[in-house]
Coordinates of C-alpha atoms and ligand atoms in Angstrom, one line a residue:
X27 CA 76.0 84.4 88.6
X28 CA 72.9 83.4 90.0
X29 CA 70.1 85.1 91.5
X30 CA 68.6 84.0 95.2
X31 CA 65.0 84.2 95.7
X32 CA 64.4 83.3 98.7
X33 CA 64.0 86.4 100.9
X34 CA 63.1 90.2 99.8
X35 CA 67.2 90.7 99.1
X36 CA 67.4 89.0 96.2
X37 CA 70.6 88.6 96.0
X38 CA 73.1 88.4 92.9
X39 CA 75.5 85.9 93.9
X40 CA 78.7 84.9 91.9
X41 CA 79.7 81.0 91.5
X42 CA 81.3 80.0 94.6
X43 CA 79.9 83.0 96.9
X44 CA 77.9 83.0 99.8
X45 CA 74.3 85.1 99.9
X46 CA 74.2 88.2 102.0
X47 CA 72.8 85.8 104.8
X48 CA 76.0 83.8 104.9
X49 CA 73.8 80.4 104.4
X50 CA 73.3 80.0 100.9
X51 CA 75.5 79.8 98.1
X52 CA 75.7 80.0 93.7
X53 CA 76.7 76.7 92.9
X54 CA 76.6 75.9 88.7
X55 CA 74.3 78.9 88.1
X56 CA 71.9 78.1 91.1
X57 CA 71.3 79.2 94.2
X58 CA 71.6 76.4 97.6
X59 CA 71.6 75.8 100.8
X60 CA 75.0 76.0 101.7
X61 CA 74.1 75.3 105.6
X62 CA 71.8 72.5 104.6
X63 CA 71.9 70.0 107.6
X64 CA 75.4 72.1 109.2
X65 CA 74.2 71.9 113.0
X66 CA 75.3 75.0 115.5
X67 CA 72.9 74.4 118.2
X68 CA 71.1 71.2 119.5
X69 CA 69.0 71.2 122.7
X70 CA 65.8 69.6 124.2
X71 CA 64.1 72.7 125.1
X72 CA 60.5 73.3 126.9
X73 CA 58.0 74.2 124.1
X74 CA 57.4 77.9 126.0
X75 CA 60.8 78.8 125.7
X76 CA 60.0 79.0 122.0
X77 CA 57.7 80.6 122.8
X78 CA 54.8 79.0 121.8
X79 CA 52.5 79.5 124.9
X80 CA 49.2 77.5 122.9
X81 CA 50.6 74.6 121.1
X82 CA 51.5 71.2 123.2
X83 CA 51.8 73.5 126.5
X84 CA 54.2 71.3 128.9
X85 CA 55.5 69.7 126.3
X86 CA 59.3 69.4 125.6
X87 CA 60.8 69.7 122.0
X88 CA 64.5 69.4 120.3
X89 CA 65.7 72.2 119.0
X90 CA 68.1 72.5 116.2
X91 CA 70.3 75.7 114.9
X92 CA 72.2 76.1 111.8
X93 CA 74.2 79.6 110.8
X94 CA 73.6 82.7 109.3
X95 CA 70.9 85.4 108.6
X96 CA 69.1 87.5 106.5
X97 CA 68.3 90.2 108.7
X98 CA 71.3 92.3 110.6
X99 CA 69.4 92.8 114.3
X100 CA 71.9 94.7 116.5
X101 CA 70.4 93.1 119.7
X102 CA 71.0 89.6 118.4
X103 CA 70.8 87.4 121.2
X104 CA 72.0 84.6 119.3
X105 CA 75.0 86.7 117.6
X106 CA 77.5 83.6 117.5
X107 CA 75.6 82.0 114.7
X108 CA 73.9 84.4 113.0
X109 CA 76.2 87.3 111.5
X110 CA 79.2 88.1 113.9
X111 CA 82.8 87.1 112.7
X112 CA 82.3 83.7 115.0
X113 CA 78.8 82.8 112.9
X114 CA 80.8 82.9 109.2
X115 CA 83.6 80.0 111.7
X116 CA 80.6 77.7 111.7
X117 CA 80.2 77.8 107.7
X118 CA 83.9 76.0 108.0
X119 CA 83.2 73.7 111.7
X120 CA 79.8 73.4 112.2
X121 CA 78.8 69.1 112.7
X122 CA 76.5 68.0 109.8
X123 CA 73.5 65.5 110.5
X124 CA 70.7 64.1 107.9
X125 CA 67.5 64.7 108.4
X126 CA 67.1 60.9 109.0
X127 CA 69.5 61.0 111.7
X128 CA 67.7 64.4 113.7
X129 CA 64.6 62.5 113.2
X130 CA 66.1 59.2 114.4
X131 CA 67.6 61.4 117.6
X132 CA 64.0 62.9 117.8
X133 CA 62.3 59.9 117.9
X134 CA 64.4 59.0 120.4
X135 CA 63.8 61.6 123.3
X136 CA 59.7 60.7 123.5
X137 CA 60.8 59.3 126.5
X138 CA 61.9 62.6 127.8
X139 CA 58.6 64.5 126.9
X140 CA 60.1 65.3 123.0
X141 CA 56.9 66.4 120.9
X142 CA 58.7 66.6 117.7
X143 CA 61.5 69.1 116.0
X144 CA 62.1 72.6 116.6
X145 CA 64.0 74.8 113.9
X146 CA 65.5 77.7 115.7
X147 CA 68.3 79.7 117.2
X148 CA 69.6 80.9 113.8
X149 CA 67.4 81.9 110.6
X150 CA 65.6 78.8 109.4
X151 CA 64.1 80.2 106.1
X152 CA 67.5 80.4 104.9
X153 CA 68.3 77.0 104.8
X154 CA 64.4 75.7 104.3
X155 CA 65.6 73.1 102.0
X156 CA 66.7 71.0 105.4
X157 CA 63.9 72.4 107.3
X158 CA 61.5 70.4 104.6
X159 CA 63.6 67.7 104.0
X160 CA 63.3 66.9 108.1
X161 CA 59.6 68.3 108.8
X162 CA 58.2 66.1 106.2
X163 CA 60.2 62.8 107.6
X164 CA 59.4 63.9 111.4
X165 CA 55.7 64.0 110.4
X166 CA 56.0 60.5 108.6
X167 CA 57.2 59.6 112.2
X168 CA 54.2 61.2 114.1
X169 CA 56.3 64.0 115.5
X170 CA 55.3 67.6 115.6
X171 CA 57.2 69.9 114.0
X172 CA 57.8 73.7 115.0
X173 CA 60.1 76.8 113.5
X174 CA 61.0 79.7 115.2
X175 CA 61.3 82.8 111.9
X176 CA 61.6 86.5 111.4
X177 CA 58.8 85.6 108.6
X178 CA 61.7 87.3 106.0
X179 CA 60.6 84.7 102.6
X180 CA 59.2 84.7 99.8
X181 CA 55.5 83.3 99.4
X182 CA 57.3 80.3 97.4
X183 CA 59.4 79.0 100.2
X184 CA 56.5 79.2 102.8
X185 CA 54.5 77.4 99.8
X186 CA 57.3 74.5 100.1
X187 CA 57.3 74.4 103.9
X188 CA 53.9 74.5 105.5
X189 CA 52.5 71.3 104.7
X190 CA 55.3 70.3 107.3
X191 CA 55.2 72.6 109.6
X192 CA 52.8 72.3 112.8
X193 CA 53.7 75.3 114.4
X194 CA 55.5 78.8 114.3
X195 CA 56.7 81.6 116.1
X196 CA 57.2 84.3 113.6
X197 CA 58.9 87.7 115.2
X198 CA 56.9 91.0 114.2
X199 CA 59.5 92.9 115.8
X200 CA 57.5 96.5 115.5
X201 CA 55.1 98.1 113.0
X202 CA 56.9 100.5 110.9
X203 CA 59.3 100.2 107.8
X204 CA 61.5 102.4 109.1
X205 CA 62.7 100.4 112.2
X206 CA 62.8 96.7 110.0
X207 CA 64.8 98.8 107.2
X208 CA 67.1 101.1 108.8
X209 CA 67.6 99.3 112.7
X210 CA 66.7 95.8 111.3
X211 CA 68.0 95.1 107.8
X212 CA 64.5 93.8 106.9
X213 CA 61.2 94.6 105.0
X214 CA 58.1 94.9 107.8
X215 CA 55.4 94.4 104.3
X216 CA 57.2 90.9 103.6
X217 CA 56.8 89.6 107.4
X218 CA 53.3 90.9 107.4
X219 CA 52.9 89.3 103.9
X220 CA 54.4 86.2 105.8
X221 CA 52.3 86.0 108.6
X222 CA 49.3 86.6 106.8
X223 CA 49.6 82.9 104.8
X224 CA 51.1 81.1 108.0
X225 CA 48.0 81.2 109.4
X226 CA 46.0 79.9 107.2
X227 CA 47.8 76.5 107.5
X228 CA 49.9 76.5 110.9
X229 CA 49.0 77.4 114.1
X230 CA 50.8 80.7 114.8
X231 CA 51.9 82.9 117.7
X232 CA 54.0 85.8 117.4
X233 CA 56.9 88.1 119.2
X234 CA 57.6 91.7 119.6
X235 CA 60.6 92.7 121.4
X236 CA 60.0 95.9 123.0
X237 CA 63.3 98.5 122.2
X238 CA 63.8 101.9 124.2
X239 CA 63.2 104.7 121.7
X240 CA 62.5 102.2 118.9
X241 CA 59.4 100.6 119.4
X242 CA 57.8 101.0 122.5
X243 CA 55.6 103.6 121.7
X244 CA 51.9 103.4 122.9
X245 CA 50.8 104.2 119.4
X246 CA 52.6 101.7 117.4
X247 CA 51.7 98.9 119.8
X248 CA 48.2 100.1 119.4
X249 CA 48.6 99.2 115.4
X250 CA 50.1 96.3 115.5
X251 CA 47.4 95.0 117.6
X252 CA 44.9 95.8 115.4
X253 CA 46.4 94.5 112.7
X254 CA 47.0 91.2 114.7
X255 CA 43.5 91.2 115.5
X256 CA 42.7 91.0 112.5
X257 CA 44.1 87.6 112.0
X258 CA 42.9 84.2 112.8
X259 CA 44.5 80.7 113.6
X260 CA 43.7 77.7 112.0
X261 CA 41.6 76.6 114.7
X262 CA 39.4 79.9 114.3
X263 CA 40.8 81.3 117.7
X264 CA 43.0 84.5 117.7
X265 CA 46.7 85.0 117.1
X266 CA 48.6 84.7 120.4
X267 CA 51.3 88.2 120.9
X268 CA 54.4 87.4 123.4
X269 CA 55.7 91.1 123.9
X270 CA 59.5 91.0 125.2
X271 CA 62.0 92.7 127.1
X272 CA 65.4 94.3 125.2
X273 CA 68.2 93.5 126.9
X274 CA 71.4 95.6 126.0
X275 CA 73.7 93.0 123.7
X276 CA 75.9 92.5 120.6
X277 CA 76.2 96.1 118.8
X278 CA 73.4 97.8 120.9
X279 CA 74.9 98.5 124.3
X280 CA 74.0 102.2 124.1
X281 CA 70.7 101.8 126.1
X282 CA 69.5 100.5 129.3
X283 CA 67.2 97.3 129.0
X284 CA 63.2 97.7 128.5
X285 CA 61.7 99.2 132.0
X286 CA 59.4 96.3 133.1
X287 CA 56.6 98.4 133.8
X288 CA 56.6 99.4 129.6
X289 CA 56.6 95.4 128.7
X290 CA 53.4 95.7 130.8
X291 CA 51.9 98.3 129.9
X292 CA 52.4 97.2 126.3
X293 CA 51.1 94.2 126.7
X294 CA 47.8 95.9 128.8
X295 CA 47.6 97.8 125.0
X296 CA 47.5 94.7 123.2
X297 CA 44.9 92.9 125.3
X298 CA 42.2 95.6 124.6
X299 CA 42.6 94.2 121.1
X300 CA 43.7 90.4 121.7
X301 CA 43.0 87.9 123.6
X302 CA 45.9 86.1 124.4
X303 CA 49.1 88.4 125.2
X304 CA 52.0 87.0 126.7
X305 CA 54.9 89.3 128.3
X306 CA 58.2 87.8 128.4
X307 CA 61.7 88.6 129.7
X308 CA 60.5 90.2 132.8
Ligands
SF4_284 S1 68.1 84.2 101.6 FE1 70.2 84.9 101.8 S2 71.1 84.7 99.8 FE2 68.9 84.5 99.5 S3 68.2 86.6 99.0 FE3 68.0 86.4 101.3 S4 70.0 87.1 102.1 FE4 70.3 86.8 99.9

């Protein structure tokens, strides 16, 4: 038995098992990455499709996916590798690659506007032992370095990954516990806690998808904003918000997507706090 301390879950895993998350595992009494360099995704994206809408704006970057993930989003848009039946297939055929080899392949697409490496597409806190073995070679190599995160980790792990990390998009997917523990699977004061030491060492910008009935109510946008606002980026400006449109997926089907005109008005919300909003999706 071992005990996992990565994310808020903490969980007791017996020798041979897999974490709740489906990407670590107990090996000799200690918890690893059992996804560590297992690639599901692998695609030279533009740098706004991230999004980051202030960091290296134009820019193209490659983006790499494992499996698995600590939260249990019903919306997942990227369902196949995080926690449907098909994700826990990858864990047995997903290609492996070292973090020499994603940096050599990096390296390699300058010539097509590549900035650097992008960890995305599935939870990248869950495997951060690859994420840091990579980010700290790609910076050697003068390439940027980006991850995409729900923010679900302990202080530790960010402790272990932000000297390597340029750049983040961390979801703050709404502003109460009850929608990150009873919708989400997830702990809203350890994404805040999260966020909150990101920025003091990487520039950050930051996602809210908008759910009918969920989040989308004047009120709670209102707070989040503030607390946003709060916040600073490394560079002393303010936090950039990209506020998103739900679209019906996965295991929730059982509502229409976001009206445009509430991603809007959302957004209008958050700029009387912030100044940079971005809406998405619409
Ligand atoms: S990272 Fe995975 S194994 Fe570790 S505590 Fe969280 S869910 Fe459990």
């Amino acid at each position: 038995m071992a005990v996992c301390s990565v994310c808020f879950r903490h969980c007791t895993i017996k020798d041979g098992q897999l974490g709740f998350c489906g990407g670590r595992i107990a090996r000799n009494g200690r918890v690893e990455a059992f996804n560590y360099g297992r690639i599901t995704a692998l695609a030279l994206d533009p740098i706004e499709k991230k999004p980051l809408a202030r960091f290296c704006p134009g820019s193209m970057i490659l983006s790499v996916g494992s499996f698995g993930c600590n939260l249990r989003c019903p919306f997942c848009q990227n369902h196949e590798i995080s926690w449907s039946e098909q994700a826990k297939q990858y864990a047995k055929t997903a290609e492996s690659a070292s973090p020499e080899e994603l940096t050599a392949l990096a390296e390699g697409m300058r010539n097509r506007g590549n900035v650097g490496i992008a960890f995305t597409y599935n939870e990248p806190l869950i495997g951060y032992e690859f994420v840091r073995d990579t980010a700290r070679l790609a910076k050697e190599k003068g390439l940027k370095t980006v991850m995409v995160t729900n923010g679900t980790a302990e202080p530790a792990v960010l402790a272990e990954l932000s000297p390597y990390i340029d750049a983040m998009n961390v979801d703050l997917k709404g502003f109460t516990e009850r929608y990150y523990g009873k919708v989400l699977g997830g702990s809203l004061r350890q994404v805040m806690g999260f966020i909150e030491a990101a920025v003091k060492t990487s520039h950050v910008e930051l996602t809210t998808l908008i759910v009918p009935g969920e989040n989308d109510s004047e009120e709670e946008m209102r707070a989040l904003a503030k607390w946003v606002g709060t916040l600073k980026n490394p560079d002393g400006r303010g936090i950039p918000l990209h506020v998103t449109r739900f679209f019906p997926r996965f295991h929730m089907q059982d509502r229409e997507a976001t009206p445009v005109r509430t991603v809007y008005r959302l957004a209008e919300i958050a700029r009387e706090t912030l100044e940079y909003v971005y809406t998405g999706n619409c």
